[in-house]
């Protein structure tokens, strides 16, 4: 286990050390102590390493993540896992605004609540929230899955493209062009897999699915991967 103490090392030094790790590194376990709400912790990682942040973080924690597993034992500020490409980010507490925004891949797990705009412009990321999410979540969501075990705020899925939204609790209101859809067997399998990977004990059958009515956008869904 490699330890980095942000009480004695700078944020720049910490990120440079983590970013220097490559695919074949033997230093696969990292412990970040005394984060004290610092911003941009563990950003731009591109190696199969595991990073545990012992406390809460500021904005943009684990942004642009590739391959790494980043585990925050506290809460996270705005923009956690923004533009994530692959790997896993786990937040034990709550996440502030636009968690997982523009994410292209990987899995983001929020064990508490997520604030407004969770998963905006998601482009392939999977997001599982054990608690509630705020308003305008999944705005312009293009691809991927957003799973909410609690309730959703106003304007869920506004201007949605092809992202799939699953909510177990209530939805305060749906955004423009977002409608409730049938939950088919393939969707239950997606839910079962994501809940298992997130370590959340919930039944897929308890969720409702929401998606795009496809009346607003002007691209051919068959070419969605090219956009």
C-alpha positions as CSV (number, residue, x, y, z in Angstrom):
1,X,0.0,0.0,0.0
2,X,1.4,3.4,-1.1
3,X,0.4,6.3,1.1
4,X,0.2,10.0,0.2
5,X,-0.5,12.6,2.9
6,X,-1.9,15.8,1.6
7,X,-1.0,17.5,4.8
8,X,2.6,17.2,3.8
9,X,2.5,16.8,0.0
10,X,0.9,19.2,-2.6
11,X,-2.0,18.3,-4.7
12,X,0.1,18.7,-7.8
13,X,2.7,16.3,-6.5
14,X,0.0,13.7,-5.6
15,X,-1.7,13.9,-9.1
16,X,1.7,13.7,-10.8
17,X,2.6,10.6,-8.9
18,X,-0.7,8.9,-9.6
19,X,-0.7,9.9,-13.3
20,X,2.8,8.5,-13.7
21,X,1.5,4.9,-13.0
22,X,1.3,2.7,-16.1
23,X,-0.5,-0.5,-17.0
24,X,2.3,-2.7,-15.7
25,X,2.9,-0.9,-12.4
26,X,3.4,-2.9,-9.2
27,X,2.2,0.0,-7.1
28,X,-1.5,-0.8,-7.5
29,X,-2.9,0.3,-4.1
30,X,-2.8,3.9,-3.0
31,X,-4.2,5.6,0.1
32,X,-4.8,9.4,0.1
33,X,-4.9,10.8,3.6
34,X,-6.1,14.3,4.8
35,X,-7.9,15.3,1.6
36,X,-9.6,18.1,3.6
37,X,-12.0,18.9,0.7
38,X,-9.3,19.6,-1.8
39,X,-10.3,20.1,-5.4
40,X,-9.3,17.9,-8.4
41,X,-8.0,14.9,-6.4
42,X,-7.0,11.8,-8.5
43,X,-7.8,13.4,-11.9
44,X,-6.6,12.1,-15.2
45,X,-5.6,8.6,-14.1
46,X,-4.9,6.0,-16.7
47,X,-3.7,2.8,-15.1
48,X,-5.5,-0.2,-13.4
49,X,-4.8,1.1,-9.9
50,X,-7.0,1.4,-6.8
51,X,-7.0,4.8,-5.0
52,X,-8.8,5.3,-1.7
53,X,-9.4,8.9,-0.6
54,X,-9.8,9.0,3.2
55,X,-12.3,11.8,3.6
56,X,-14.4,14.2,1.6
57,X,-13.3,16.0,-1.6
58,X,-13.9,19.3,-3.4
59,X,-14.9,19.7,-7.1
60,X,-13.8,17.5,-10.0
61,X,-12.5,14.5,-8.0
62,X,-11.6,11.6,-10.3
63,X,-12.3,13.6,-13.5
64,X,-11.3,12.0,-16.8
65,X,-10.7,8.7,-15.1
66,X,-9.5,5.7,-17.2
67,X,-9.0,2.2,-15.8
68,X,-8.6,3.2,-12.2
69,X,-10.8,2.5,-9.2
70,X,-11.2,5.6,-7.1
71,X,-13.0,5.2,-3.7
72,X,-14.0,8.3,-1.7
73,X,-14.9,7.4,1.9
74,X,-16.6,10.8,2.4
75,X,-18.7,13.0,0.1
76,X,-17.7,14.7,-3.1
77,X,-18.1,18.2,-4.4
78,X,-19.4,19.3,-7.9
79,X,-18.3,17.4,-11.0
80,X,-17.1,14.2,-9.5
81,X,-16.1,11.7,-12.3
82,X,-16.7,14.3,-15.0
83,X,-15.8,13.0,-18.5
84,X,-15.0,9.6,-17.1
85,X,-13.9,7.1,-19.7
86,X,-13.6,3.8,-17.9
87,X,-12.9,2.3,-14.5
88,X,-15.0,2.8,-11.3
89,X,-15.6,5.7,-9.0
90,X,-17.3,5.1,-5.6
91,X,-18.6,7.8,-3.3
92,X,-19.6,6.6,0.1
93,X,-21.4,9.8,1.0
94,X,-23.3,12.4,-1.1
95,X,-22.3,14.0,-4.4
96,X,-22.9,17.6,-5.4
97,X,-24.0,19.0,-8.7
98,X,-23.4,17.4,-12.2
99,X,-21.9,14.1,-10.9
100,X,-20.7,12.0,-13.9
101,X,-21.4,14.8,-16.4
102,X,-20.3,14.0,-20.0
103,X,-19.1,10.5,-18.9
104,X,-18.3,8.2,-21.7
105,X,-17.8,4.9,-19.9
106,X,-17.1,3.2,-16.6
107,X,-19.2,3.0,-13.4
108,X,-20.0,5.8,-10.9
109,X,-21.6,4.6,-7.7
110,X,-23.0,7.2,-5.2
111,X,-24.1,5.6,-2.0
112,X,-25.7,8.7,-0.6
113,X,-27.7,11.3,-2.6
114,X,-26.8,13.2,-5.7
115,X,-27.6,16.9,-6.2
116,X,-29.0,18.6,-9.4
117,X,-27.9,17.7,-12.9
118,X,-26.6,14.3,-12.1
119,X,-25.4,12.6,-15.3
120,X,-26.0,15.6,-17.7
121,X,-24.9,14.9,-21.2
122,X,-23.9,11.3,-20.3
123,X,-22.3,9.6,-23.3
124,X,-22.0,6.0,-22.2
125,X,-21.3,6.1,-18.4
126,X,-23.3,4.0,-16.0
127,X,-24.3,5.8,-12.8
128,X,-26.0,4.1,-9.8
129,X,-27.3,6.3,-7.0
130,X,-28.5,4.6,-3.8
131,X,-30.3,7.7,-2.6
132,X,-32.1,10.5,-4.4
133,X,-31.1,12.8,-7.3
134,X,-31.9,16.5,-7.8
135,X,-33.5,18.4,-10.7
136,X,-32.5,18.4,-14.3
137,X,-30.7,15.0,-14.0
138,X,-29.7,13.2,-17.2
139,X,-30.3,16.5,-19.2
140,X,-29.4,15.7,-22.8
141,X,-28.3,12.2,-21.8
142,X,-27.0,10.5,-25.0
143,X,-26.0,7.0,-23.9
144,X,-25.5,4.9,-20.8
145,X,-27.6,4.1,-17.8
146,X,-28.7,6.1,-14.8
147,X,-30.1,4.0,-11.9
148,X,-31.7,5.8,-9.0
149,X,-32.8,3.8,-5.9
150,X,-34.6,6.7,-4.3
151,X,-36.5,9.6,-5.8
152,X,-35.8,12.0,-8.7
153,X,-36.4,15.8,-8.8
154,X,-37.9,18.0,-11.4
155,X,-37.4,17.7,-15.1
156,X,-35.8,14.3,-15.2
157,X,-34.3,13.5,-18.6
158,X,-35.0,16.8,-20.2
159,X,-34.1,16.8,-23.9
160,X,-33.0,13.1,-23.5
161,X,-31.4,11.2,-26.4
162,X,-30.8,7.5,-25.9
163,X,-29.7,7.1,-22.3
164,X,-31.8,4.8,-20.2
165,X,-33.1,6.0,-16.8
166,X,-34.3,3.7,-14.0
167,X,-36.0,5.1,-10.9
168,X,-37.3,3.0,-8.0
169,X,-38.9,5.9,-6.1
170,X,-41.0,8.8,-7.2
171,X,-40.3,11.3,-10.0
172,X,-41.3,14.9,-9.3
173,X,-41.6,15.7,-13.0
174,X,-40.3,14.6,-16.4
175,X,-38.4,17.0,-18.7
176,X,-39.2,17.7,-22.3
177,X,-39.4,14.6,-24.5
178,X,-38.9,12.2,-21.6
179,X,-41.6,9.5,-21.1
180,X,-42.1,6.4,-19.1
181,X,-41.4,3.2,-21.0
182,X,-41.9,-0.5,-20.7
183,X,-39.4,-2.5,-18.6
184,X,-38.5,-5.5,-20.7
185,X,-36.5,-8.5,-19.7
186,X,-33.3,-7.1,-21.2
187,X,-33.7,-4.0,-19.0
188,X,-34.1,-6.2,-15.9
189,X,-30.8,-7.8,-16.8
190,X,-29.1,-4.5,-17.2
191,X,-30.5,-3.4,-13.8
192,X,-29.5,-6.7,-12.1
193,X,-25.9,-6.4,-13.4
194,X,-25.5,-2.7,-12.4
195,X,-27.0,-3.2,-8.9
196,X,-24.8,-6.2,-8.3
197,X,-21.7,-4.3,-9.5
198,X,-22.6,-1.4,-7.3
199,X,-23.1,-3.6,-4.2
200,X,-26.7,-2.4,-3.7
201,X,-29.4,-4.8,-2.5
202,X,-32.5,-3.9,-4.6
203,X,-34.9,-5.8,-6.8
204,X,-34.8,-4.8,-10.5
205,X,-38.6,-5.4,-10.7
206,X,-39.1,-2.4,-8.4
207,X,-37.8,0.1,-10.9
208,X,-39.6,2.1,-13.6
209,X,-37.9,3.0,-16.9
210,X,-37.8,6.4,-18.6
211,X,-36.5,7.3,-22.0
212,X,-36.8,9.6,-25.0
213,X,-40.0,10.1,-26.9
214,X,-37.7,10.9,-29.9
215,X,-39.7,14.0,-30.9
216,X,-37.1,16.7,-30.3
217,X,-33.7,15.5,-31.7
218,X,-32.7,15.4,-35.4
219,X,-30.2,12.6,-35.7
220,X,-30.6,9.0,-36.9
221,X,-30.6,6.7,-33.8
222,X,-28.8,4.1,-35.9
223,X,-25.8,6.4,-36.1
224,X,-25.9,7.5,-32.5
225,X,-22.3,6.1,-31.8
226,X,-20.9,8.4,-34.4
227,X,-21.9,11.6,-32.7
